[in-house]
Amino acid sequence: MNGGDGGEAVASSAGPPPPLDWKFSQVFGERTAGEEVQEVDIISAIEFDKTGDHLATGDRGGRVVLFERTDAKEHGGNRRDLERMDYPVSRHPEFRYKTEFQSHEPEFDYLKSLEIEEKINKIRWCQTANNAVFLLSTNDKTIKFWKVQEKKVKKISEMNVDPSKAAGNGSVANASVSASPNHNLANGGYLGRSYNCLSKDAPFPPRGISSLQLPVVVTSNETSLVARCRRVYAHAHDYHINSISNNSDGETFISADDLRINLWNLEISNQSFNIVDVKPTNMEDLTEVITSAEFHPTHCNTLAYSSSKGSIRLIDLRQSALCDSHSKIFEEQEAPGSRSFFTEIIASISDIKFAKDGRHLLSRDYMTLKLWDVNMDSGPVATFQVHEHLRPKLCDLYENDSIFDKFECCLSGNGQRVATGSYSNLFRVFGCAGGSTEATTLEASKNPMRRQVQTPSRTSRGLSSTITRAVRRGAESPGVDANGNSFDFTTKLLHLAWHPTENSIACAAANSLYMYYA
């Protein structure tokens, strides 16, 4: 997926890339058979940093867990060293547990008589500095800016006293001073017995102590990771925060709730600017809410936000201080005669993501993934059916509230594939390059391909601007999942993230973090 027409022409002539063969890589927090999952352990956010060397997860218990890549470190070094070691560069990423910290605690708003959950809604990585990593985490009301750094452990070494002279009633470790019967003090006194400096009952020597024996604190080679909250951005949202997003300028970020989007400076925690406000004068006139917001990856003045009506608005911060009007709106026109009771509910967009090049935008509503070209607001360039066979069951999904589940989406670093989750711990990967018919179903388990379903080839739409007809791919036989079984709506894969430079996906199934590579 290239921004220029020339790149697209080359890709089209070469044909679409072949479907990826996904393999299991790692799992953290794997459950044993019959093990009950604690609510606080369920993962609620996943995010890779820009380099792909770090991965962060947040859970409903308010904890943030950090993982770091190990294969790059173990085989790292310059190119000459790698060639000498004959190390295969195509090796898939491997991660290990790094550290964890309690980001948020449960709170209670006494003015509104409202409990504020500690659950982590979003995590975003910030720019690194001085071997420290920085990240933003948020619950429903409060955003926090964290610094995680390795610090050398300081230890108390031997005290500065000759151990041979520290005999008798104490040792060096307990800071006692002992003396032989004929030991003369520096000021001419005589010490006929030993005194334990740590004992409250011991009398002070009549003529003082020759020298003060202090422990020596030294810095060891051991290191420990320390997480410190640098700033707290609070009291700026009346409604639940659903998104935070870093700006490409490295200085600012946005936070969005149901009705407002605020702009913050990372250095200033007591002031924010309201840049989008969709709250009507009379709340009875409210027709839509903000569901997700994200900054453009390279243009610091551009951001997009989605709504519960299925539209995405692109706004330019240079136009005005309060962005009441949008520069572009992306929405798909409703097919005549297709409206039902559930139309508006399933049209609500739960997540949006910019492609790395900033040219394309991915959105996830309840039934589909849609890929948009920011230069073309007439409709999506591609639509992918995630679980079309659930359409006849919308009434059941409404009854058990599953229809309100908010699934996330992600794009590969090269923009050629997109992914999102579904029920029964399944997630789907679609190819979006020109001519691609890739539509893979994977299960969050150690055998991800066992739920694989063969999708018949269909005419697909490439991303070239010369094609004007959208394609819908990935539909399966109605009423069953990929294995012919009914879906389990209690096991849902809401959160997943694609490695920024490699074909590797991290996804959360309850309290377990699964990683796959291709």
Tab-separated table of N, CA and C in Angstrom, residues 29 31 35-45 57-65 100-106 116-121 495 508-512:
chain	number	residue	atom	x	y	z
A	29	GLY	N	0.799	-16.202	30.510
A	29	GLY	CA	-0.407	-16.316	31.324
A	29	GLY	C	-1.365	-17.368	30.820
A	31	ARG	N	-3.758	-20.414	30.639
A	31	ARG	CA	-4.618	-21.036	31.646
A	31	ARG	C	-4.549	-22.557	31.538
A	35	GLU	N	-9.180	-23.874	34.853
A	35	GLU	CA	-8.771	-22.772	35.721
A	35	GLU	C	-9.707	-21.580	35.556
A	36	GLU	N	-10.124	-21.031	36.660
A	36	GLU	CA	-11.051	-19.902	36.623
A	36	GLU	C	-10.271	-18.600	36.448
A	37	VAL	N	-10.758	-17.777	35.547
A	37	VAL	CA	-10.090	-16.508	35.267
A	37	VAL	C	-10.615	-15.439	36.221
A	38	GLN	N	-9.685	-14.762	36.882
A	38	GLN	CA	-10.071	-13.659	37.750
A	38	GLN	C	-10.368	-12.422	36.897
A	39	GLU	N	-11.417	-11.711	37.243
A	39	GLU	CA	-11.833	-10.539	36.474
A	39	GLU	C	-10.697	-9.521	36.336
A	40	VAL	N	-9.939	-9.318	37.414
A	40	VAL	CA	-8.894	-8.287	37.396
A	40	VAL	C	-7.726	-8.658	36.482
A	41	ASP	N	-7.613	-9.938	36.098
A	41	ASP	CA	-6.494	-10.379	35.275
A	41	ASP	C	-6.780	-10.303	33.779
A	42	ILE	N	-8.016	-9.999	33.411
A	42	ILE	CA	-8.377	-9.972	31.988
A	42	ILE	C	-7.705	-8.777	31.310
A	43	ILE	N	-7.025	-9.049	30.208
A	43	ILE	CA	-6.285	-8.006	29.480
A	43	ILE	C	-7.268	-7.075	28.775
A	44	SER	N	-7.035	-5.762	28.899
A	44	SER	CA	-7.949	-4.772	28.330
A	44	SER	C	-7.271	-3.820	27.347
A	45	ALA	N	-5.953	-3.945	27.158
A	45	ALA	CA	-5.239	-3.076	26.214
A	45	ALA	C	-3.923	-3.726	25.816
A	57	THR	N	0.886	-4.353	27.953
A	57	THR	CA	-0.509	-4.754	28.115
A	57	THR	C	-1.057	-4.117	29.392
A	58	GLY	N	-2.333	-3.801	29.365
A	58	GLY	CA	-3.025	-3.321	30.564
A	58	GLY	C	-4.156	-4.268	30.883
A	59	ASP	N	-4.536	-4.358	32.146
A	59	ASP	CA	-5.628	-5.270	32.502
A	59	ASP	C	-6.691	-4.556	33.315
A	60	ARG	N	-7.736	-5.289	33.650
A	60	ARG	CA	-8.864	-4.702	34.372
A	60	ARG	C	-8.538	-4.410	35.824
A	61	GLY	N	-7.415	-4.923	36.283
A	61	GLY	CA	-6.980	-4.650	37.649
A	61	GLY	C	-6.120	-3.405	37.758
A	62	GLY	N	-5.985	-2.657	36.661
A	62	GLY	CA	-5.210	-1.419	36.686
A	62	GLY	C	-3.717	-1.596	36.552
A	63	ARG	N	-3.262	-2.812	36.209
A	63	ARG	CA	-1.831	-3.064	36.075
A	63	ARG	C	-1.388	-2.886	34.631
A	64	VAL	N	-0.158	-2.452	34.478
A	64	VAL	CA	0.494	-2.400	33.166
A	64	VAL	C	1.683	-3.356	33.205
A	65	VAL	N	1.737	-4.262	32.245
A	65	VAL	CA	2.817	-5.250	32.168
A	65	VAL	C	3.630	-4.961	30.911
A	100	GLU	N	6.264	-5.049	35.703
A	100	GLU	CA	4.858	-4.611	35.778
A	100	GLU	C	4.725	-3.617	36.914
A	101	PHE	N	3.690	-2.785	36.816
A	101	PHE	CA	3.431	-1.813	37.875
A	101	PHE	C	1.943	-1.507	37.932
A	102	GLN	N	1.531	-1.049	39.092
A	102	GLN	CA	0.125	-0.686	39.296
A	102	GLN	C	-0.080	0.730	38.793
A	103	SER	N	-0.765	0.852	37.681
A	103	SER	CA	-0.967	2.165	37.068
A	103	SER	C	-2.129	2.917	37.705
A	104	HIS	N	-3.263	2.247	37.881
A	104	HIS	CA	-4.457	2.907	38.413
A	104	HIS	C	-5.059	2.087	39.553
A	105	GLU	N	-5.655	2.800	40.474
A	105	GLU	CA	-6.369	2.187	41.596
A	105	GLU	C	-7.860	2.523	41.479
A	106	PRO	N	-8.728	1.680	42.053
A	106	PRO	CA	-10.156	2.035	42.038
A	106	PRO	C	-10.407	3.300	42.856
A	116	ILE	N	-15.178	4.605	40.059
A	116	ILE	CA	-14.294	4.702	38.900
A	116	ILE	C	-13.413	3.463	38.881
A	117	GLU	N	-13.603	2.639	37.876
A	117	GLU	CA	-12.852	1.384	37.777
A	117	GLU	C	-11.366	1.654	37.536
A	118	GLU	N	-10.550	0.708	37.958
A	118	GLU	CA	-9.114	0.812	37.722
A	118	GLU	C	-8.711	0.278	36.349
A	119	LYS	N	-9.650	-0.298	35.632
A	119	LYS	CA	-9.370	-0.936	34.329
A	119	LYS	C	-8.640	-0.001	33.372
A	120	ILE	N	-7.581	-0.507	32.743
A	120	ILE	CA	-6.809	0.252	31.760
A	120	ILE	C	-7.549	0.212	30.423
A	121	ASN	N	-7.958	1.376	29.918
A	121	ASN	CA	-8.674	1.432	28.642
A	121	ASN	C	-7.724	1.477	27.452
A	495	HIS	N	-8.923	-7.405	21.779
A	495	HIS	CA	-7.702	-6.587	21.713
A	495	HIS	C	-6.588	-7.334	20.989
A	508	ALA	N	-5.083	-10.818	22.827
A	508	ALA	CA	-5.458	-11.155	24.198
A	508	ALA	C	-6.705	-12.014	24.205
A	509	ALA	N	-6.617	-13.174	24.839
A	509	ALA	CA	-7.769	-14.035	25.081
A	509	ALA	C	-7.931	-14.131	26.589
A	510	ALA	N	-8.873	-13.369	27.128
A	510	ALA	CA	-9.068	-13.257	28.584
A	510	ALA	C	-7.781	-12.778	29.240
A	511	ASN	N	-7.154	-13.604	30.110
A	511	ASN	CA	-5.936	-13.166	30.794
A	511	ASN	C	-4.663	-13.656	30.110
A	512	SER	N	-4.789	-14.277	28.942
A	512	SER	CA	-3.633	-14.845	28.239
A	512	SER	C	-3.236	-13.957	27.065
